Coordinates of C-alpha atoms in Angstrom, one line a residue:
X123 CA 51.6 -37.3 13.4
X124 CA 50.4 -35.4 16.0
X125 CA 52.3 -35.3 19.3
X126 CA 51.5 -33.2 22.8
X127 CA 54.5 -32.3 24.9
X128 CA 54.4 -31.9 29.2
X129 CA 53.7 -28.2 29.1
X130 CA 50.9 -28.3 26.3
X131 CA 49.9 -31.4 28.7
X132 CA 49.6 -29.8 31.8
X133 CA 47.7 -26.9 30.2
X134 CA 44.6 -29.3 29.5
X135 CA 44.2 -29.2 33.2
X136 CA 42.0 -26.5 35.1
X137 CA 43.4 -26.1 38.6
X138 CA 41.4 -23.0 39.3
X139 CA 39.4 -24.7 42.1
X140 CA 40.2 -24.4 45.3
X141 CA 41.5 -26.8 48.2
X142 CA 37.6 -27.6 49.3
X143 CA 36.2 -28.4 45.9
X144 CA 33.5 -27.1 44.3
X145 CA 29.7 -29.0 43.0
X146 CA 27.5 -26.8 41.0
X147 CA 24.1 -26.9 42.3
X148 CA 22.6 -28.7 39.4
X149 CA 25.0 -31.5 39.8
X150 CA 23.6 -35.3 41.0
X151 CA 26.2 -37.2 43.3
X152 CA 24.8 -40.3 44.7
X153 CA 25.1 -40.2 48.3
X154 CA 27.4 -43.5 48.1
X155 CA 30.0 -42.3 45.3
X156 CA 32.8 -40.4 46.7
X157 CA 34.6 -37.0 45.2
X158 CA 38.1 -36.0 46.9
X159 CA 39.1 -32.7 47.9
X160 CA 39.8 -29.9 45.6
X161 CA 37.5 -31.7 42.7
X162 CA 35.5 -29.8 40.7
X163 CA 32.0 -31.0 39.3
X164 CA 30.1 -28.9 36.9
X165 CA 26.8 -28.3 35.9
X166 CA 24.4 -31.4 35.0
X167 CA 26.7 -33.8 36.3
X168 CA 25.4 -37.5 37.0
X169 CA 28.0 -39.5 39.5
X170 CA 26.4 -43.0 39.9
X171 CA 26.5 -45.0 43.3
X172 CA 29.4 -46.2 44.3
X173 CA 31.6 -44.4 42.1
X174 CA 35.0 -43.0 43.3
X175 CA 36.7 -39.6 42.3
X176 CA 39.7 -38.8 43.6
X177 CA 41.3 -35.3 44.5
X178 CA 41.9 -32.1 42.5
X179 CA 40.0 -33.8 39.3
X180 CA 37.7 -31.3 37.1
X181 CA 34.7 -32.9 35.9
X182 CA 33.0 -30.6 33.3
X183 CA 29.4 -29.7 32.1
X184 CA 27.0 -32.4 31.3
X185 CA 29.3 -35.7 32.1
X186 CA 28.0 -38.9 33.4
X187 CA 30.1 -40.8 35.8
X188 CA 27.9 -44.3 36.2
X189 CA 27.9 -46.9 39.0
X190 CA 31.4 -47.8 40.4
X191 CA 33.6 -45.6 38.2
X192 CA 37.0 -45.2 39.9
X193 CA 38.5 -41.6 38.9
X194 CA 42.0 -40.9 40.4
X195 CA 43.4 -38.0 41.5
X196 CA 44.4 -34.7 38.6
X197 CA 41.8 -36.2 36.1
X198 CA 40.2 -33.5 33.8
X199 CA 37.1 -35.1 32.7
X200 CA 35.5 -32.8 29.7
X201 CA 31.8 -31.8 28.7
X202 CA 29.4 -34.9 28.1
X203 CA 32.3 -37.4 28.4
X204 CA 29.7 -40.6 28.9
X205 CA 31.1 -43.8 31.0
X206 CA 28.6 -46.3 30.2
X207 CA 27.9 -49.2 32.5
X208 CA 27.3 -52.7 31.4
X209 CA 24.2 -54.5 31.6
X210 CA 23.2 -55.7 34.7
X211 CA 26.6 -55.2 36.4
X212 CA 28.2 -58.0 34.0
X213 CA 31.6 -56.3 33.9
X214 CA 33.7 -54.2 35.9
X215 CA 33.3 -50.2 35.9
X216 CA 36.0 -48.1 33.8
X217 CA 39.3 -47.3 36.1
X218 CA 40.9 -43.9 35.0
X219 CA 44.3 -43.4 36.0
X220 CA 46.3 -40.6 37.7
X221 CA 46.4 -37.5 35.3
X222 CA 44.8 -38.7 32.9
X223 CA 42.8 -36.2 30.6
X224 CA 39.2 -37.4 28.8
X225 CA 38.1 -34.1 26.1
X226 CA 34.4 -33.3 25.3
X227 CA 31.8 -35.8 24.3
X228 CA 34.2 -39.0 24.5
X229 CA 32.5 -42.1 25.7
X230 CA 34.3 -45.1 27.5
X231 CA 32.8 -48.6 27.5
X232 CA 32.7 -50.5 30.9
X233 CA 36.0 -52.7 31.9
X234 CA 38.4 -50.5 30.4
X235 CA 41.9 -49.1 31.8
X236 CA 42.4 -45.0 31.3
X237 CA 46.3 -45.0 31.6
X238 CA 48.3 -42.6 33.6
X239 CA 48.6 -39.6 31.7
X240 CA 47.1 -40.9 28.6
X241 CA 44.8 -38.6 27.0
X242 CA 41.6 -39.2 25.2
X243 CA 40.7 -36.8 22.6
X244 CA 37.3 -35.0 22.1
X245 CA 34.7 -37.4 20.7
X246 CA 36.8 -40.5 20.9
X247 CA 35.3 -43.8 22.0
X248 CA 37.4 -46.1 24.2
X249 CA 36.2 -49.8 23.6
X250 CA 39.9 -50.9 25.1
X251 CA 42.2 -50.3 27.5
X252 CA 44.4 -47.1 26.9
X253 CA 48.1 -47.6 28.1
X254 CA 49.4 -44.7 30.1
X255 CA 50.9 -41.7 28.0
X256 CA 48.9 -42.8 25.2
X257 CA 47.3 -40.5 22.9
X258 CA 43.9 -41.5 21.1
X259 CA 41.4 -40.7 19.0
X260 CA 38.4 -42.0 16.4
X261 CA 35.8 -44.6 16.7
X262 CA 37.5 -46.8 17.9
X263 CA 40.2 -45.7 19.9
X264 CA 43.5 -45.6 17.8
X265 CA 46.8 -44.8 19.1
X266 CA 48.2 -41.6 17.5
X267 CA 50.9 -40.5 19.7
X268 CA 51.8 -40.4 22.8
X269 CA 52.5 -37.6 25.6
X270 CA 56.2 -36.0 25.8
X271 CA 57.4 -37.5 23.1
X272 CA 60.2 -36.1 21.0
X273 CA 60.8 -37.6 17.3
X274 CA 63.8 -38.8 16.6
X275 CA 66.2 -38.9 14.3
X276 CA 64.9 -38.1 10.3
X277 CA 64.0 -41.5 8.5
X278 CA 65.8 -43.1 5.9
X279 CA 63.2 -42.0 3.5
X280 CA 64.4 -38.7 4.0
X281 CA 68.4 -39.8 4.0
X282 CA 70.5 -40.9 0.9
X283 CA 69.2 -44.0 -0.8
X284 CA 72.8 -45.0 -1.1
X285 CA 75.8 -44.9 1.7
X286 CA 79.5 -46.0 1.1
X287 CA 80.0 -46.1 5.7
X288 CA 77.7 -46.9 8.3
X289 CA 76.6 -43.7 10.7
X290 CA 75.2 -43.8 14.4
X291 CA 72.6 -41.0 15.7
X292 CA 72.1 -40.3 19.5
X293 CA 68.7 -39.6 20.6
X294 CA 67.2 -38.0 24.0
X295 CA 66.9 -40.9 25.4
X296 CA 69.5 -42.6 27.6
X297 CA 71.7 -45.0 25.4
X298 CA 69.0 -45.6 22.2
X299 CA 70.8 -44.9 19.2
X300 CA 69.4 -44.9 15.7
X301 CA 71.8 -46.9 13.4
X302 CA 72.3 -46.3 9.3
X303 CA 73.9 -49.2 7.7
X304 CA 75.7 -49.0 4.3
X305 CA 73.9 -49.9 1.2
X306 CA 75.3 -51.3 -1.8
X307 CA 73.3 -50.9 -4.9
X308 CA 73.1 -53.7 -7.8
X309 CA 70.9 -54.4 -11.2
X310 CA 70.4 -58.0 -9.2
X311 CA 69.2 -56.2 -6.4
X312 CA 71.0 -54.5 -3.4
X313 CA 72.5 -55.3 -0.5
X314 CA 72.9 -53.7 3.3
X315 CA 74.6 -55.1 6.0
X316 CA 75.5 -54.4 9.7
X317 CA 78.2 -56.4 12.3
X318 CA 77.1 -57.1 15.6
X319 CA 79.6 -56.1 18.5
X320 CA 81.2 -53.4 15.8
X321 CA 78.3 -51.5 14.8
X322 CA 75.6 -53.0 17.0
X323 CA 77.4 -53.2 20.6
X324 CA 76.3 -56.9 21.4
X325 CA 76.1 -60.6 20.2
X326 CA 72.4 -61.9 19.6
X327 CA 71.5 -65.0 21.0
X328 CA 68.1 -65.1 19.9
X329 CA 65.8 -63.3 17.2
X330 CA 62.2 -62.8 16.5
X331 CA 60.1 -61.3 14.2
X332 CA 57.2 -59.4 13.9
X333 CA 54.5 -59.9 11.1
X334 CA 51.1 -59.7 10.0
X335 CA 50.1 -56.6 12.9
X336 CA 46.8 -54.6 12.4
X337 CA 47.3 -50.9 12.2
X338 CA 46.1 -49.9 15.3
X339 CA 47.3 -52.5 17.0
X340 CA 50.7 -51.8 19.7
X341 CA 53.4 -54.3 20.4
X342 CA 56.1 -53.7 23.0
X343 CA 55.4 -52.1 25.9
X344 CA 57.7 -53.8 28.0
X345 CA 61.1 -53.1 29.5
X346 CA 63.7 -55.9 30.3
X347 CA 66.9 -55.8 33.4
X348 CA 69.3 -57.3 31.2
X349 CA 68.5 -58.1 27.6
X350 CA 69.8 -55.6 24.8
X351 CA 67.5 -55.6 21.6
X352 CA 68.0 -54.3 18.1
X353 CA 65.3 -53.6 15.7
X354 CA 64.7 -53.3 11.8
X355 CA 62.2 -53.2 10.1
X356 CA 63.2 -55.3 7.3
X357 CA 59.7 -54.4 4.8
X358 CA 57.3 -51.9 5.3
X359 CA 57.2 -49.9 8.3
X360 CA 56.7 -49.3 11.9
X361 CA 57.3 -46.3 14.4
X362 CA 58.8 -47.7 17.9
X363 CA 58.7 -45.5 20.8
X364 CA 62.0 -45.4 23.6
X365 CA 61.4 -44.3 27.0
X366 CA 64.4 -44.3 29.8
X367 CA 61.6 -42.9 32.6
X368 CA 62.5 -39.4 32.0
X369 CA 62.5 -39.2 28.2
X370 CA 61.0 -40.3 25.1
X371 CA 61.8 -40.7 21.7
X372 CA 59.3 -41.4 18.3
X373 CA 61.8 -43.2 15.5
X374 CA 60.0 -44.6 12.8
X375 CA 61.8 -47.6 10.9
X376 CA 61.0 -47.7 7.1
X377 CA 64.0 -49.4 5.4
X378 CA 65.9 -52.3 6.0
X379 CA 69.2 -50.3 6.4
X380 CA 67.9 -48.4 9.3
X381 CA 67.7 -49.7 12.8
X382 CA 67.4 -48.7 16.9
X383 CA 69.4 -50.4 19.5
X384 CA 67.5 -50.2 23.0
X385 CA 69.5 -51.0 26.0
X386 CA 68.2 -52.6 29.3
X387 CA 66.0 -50.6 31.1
X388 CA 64.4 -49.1 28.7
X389 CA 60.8 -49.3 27.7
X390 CA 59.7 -50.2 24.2
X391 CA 56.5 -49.4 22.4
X392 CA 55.9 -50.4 18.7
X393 CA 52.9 -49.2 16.8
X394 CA 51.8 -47.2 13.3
X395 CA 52.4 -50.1 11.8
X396 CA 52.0 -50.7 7.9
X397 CA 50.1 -53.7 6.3
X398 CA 52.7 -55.0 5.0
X399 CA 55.2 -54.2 7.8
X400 CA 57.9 -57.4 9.1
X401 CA 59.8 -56.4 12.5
X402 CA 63.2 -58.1 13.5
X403 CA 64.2 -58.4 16.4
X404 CA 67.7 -59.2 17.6
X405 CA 68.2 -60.2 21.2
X406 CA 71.5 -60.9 23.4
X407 CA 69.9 -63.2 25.7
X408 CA 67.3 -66.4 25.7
X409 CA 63.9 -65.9 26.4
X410 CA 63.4 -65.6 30.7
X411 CA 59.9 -64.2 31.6
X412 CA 61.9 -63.3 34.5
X413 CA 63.8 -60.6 32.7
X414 CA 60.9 -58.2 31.8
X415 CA 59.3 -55.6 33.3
X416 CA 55.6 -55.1 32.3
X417 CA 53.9 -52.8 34.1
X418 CA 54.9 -49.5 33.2
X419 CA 54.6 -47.7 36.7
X420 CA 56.7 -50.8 38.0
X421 CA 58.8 -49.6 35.0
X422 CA 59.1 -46.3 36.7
X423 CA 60.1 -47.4 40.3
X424 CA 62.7 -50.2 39.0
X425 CA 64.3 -46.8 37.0
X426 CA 64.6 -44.5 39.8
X427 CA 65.9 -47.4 42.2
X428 CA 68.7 -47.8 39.6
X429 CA 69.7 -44.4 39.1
X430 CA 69.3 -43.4 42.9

């Protein structure tokens, strides 16, 4: 798996222009588009009417902004990256988000979402929505990683097959822990088993499970105020993602004797997953739509009004 950390991040950007911005003269920008201070557009550079580019973005050789693209500020957009328009205005432009960073000769289909930081590697093509941090790459777009993201603790694959005790790890972020329960082999088959509000530090109320998910599909994303979940991947396997607002964490859940607890406030991500892969989920309260937060930069706020 293939991660990208802040620094090797920020180093995708170019911030060698300066505060007035800079067009090469064989640049096109429609006299109704817009392009913020400090941006940089290239040579051969097409930005449609009505398109919006915000501030200190670098848009490279050869790219084609078309009509009503909105481009926030500290985007890197690379050579030839392509937004394509939709037949006769039918669907609304591409929106790319704060800091988000596009590499050479990607395309991205009208209607779609750029995320916040998410970036989009060379020659990728974005038919959906790409959630922010993301990492992606192909034809289609698949998830492969996502931005600042430390992996966690090793998987059970790589631990003994067989343990007499359970064994809690600590991860980077704030109050996810990865759990190893004991295993008891047998001829008639084994056995593993974990007690909640011993090992696992709450009562369920409620469980679900997850089944029958595409690979590159995600599920997750999504924090809730009060509900504690635990997760195990009871066949197959999945990788979930923790994120406290300052941290992240990659654990990938591949035996039924491994699990991760993630406390409220926390945002959960779960992708990678295998064909064959079967998720539960143990919950401490009833289902409230109230309880969740869904929008990862309301995510953000909620955390640093709670720890301020």
């Amino acid at each position: 798996m293939s991660l990208i950390t802040e620094t090797e991040y920020s180093s995708l950007h170019d911030a060698s222009h300066d505060a007035a911005g800079q067009r090469d003269r064989f640049s096109v920008v429609d006299a109704s588009a817009t392009v913020g201070r400090g941006t940089v557009v290239g040579p051969h550079v097409f930005i449609e009417a009505l398109a919006s580019v915000g501030e200190r973005c670098v848009i490279e050789s050869g790219a084609h902004v078309c009509r009503g693209t909105v481009i926030e500020n500290d985007v890197h957009i690379g050579a030839h990256v392509a937004f394509a328009g939709a037949p006769g205005g039918t669907q609304t432009p591409a929106v790319v988000k704060q800091g988000a960073w596009i590499g050479a000769n990607a395309s991205i289909v009208a209607g779609v979402v750029i995320g916040a930081k998410a970036v989009v590697r060379p020659g990728t093509v974005v038919m959906r929505s790409v959630p922010p941090g993301a990492i992606v790459e192909g034809n289609p777009a698949n998830i492969v990683g996502y931005v600042d993201t430390v992996q966690g603790p090793a998987s059970a694959v790589q631990a003994p097959v067989a343990r007499k005790g359970s064994a809690i790890e600590t991860t980077a972020v704030k109050g996810v822990t990865v759990h190893h329960f004991p295993v008891v082999p047998d001829l008639r088959g084994s056995l593993t088993v974990g007690e909640f509000d011993r090992q696992i530090p709450f009562t369920p109320q409620r469980y679900f499970m997850v089944f029958g998910v595409p690979n590159r599909e995600i599920r997750g994303e999504h924090a809730h105020h009060q509900c504690h979940q635990f997760l195990i991947c009871v066949r197959g396997s999945c990788a979930v993602v923790a994120d406290d607002g300052e941290h992240k964490v990659e654990v990938t859940l591949d035996s039924p004797d491994r699990g991760i607890y993630l406390p409220p406030m926390t945002w959960g991500i779960q992708y990678k997953y295998s064909s064959d892969a079967t998720l539960l989920v143990f919950a401490s309260h009833y289902y409230d739509s109230a309880d969740y937060i869904r929008d990862y930069a309301d995510f953000i706020r909620i955390s640093a009004e709670v720890k301020s």
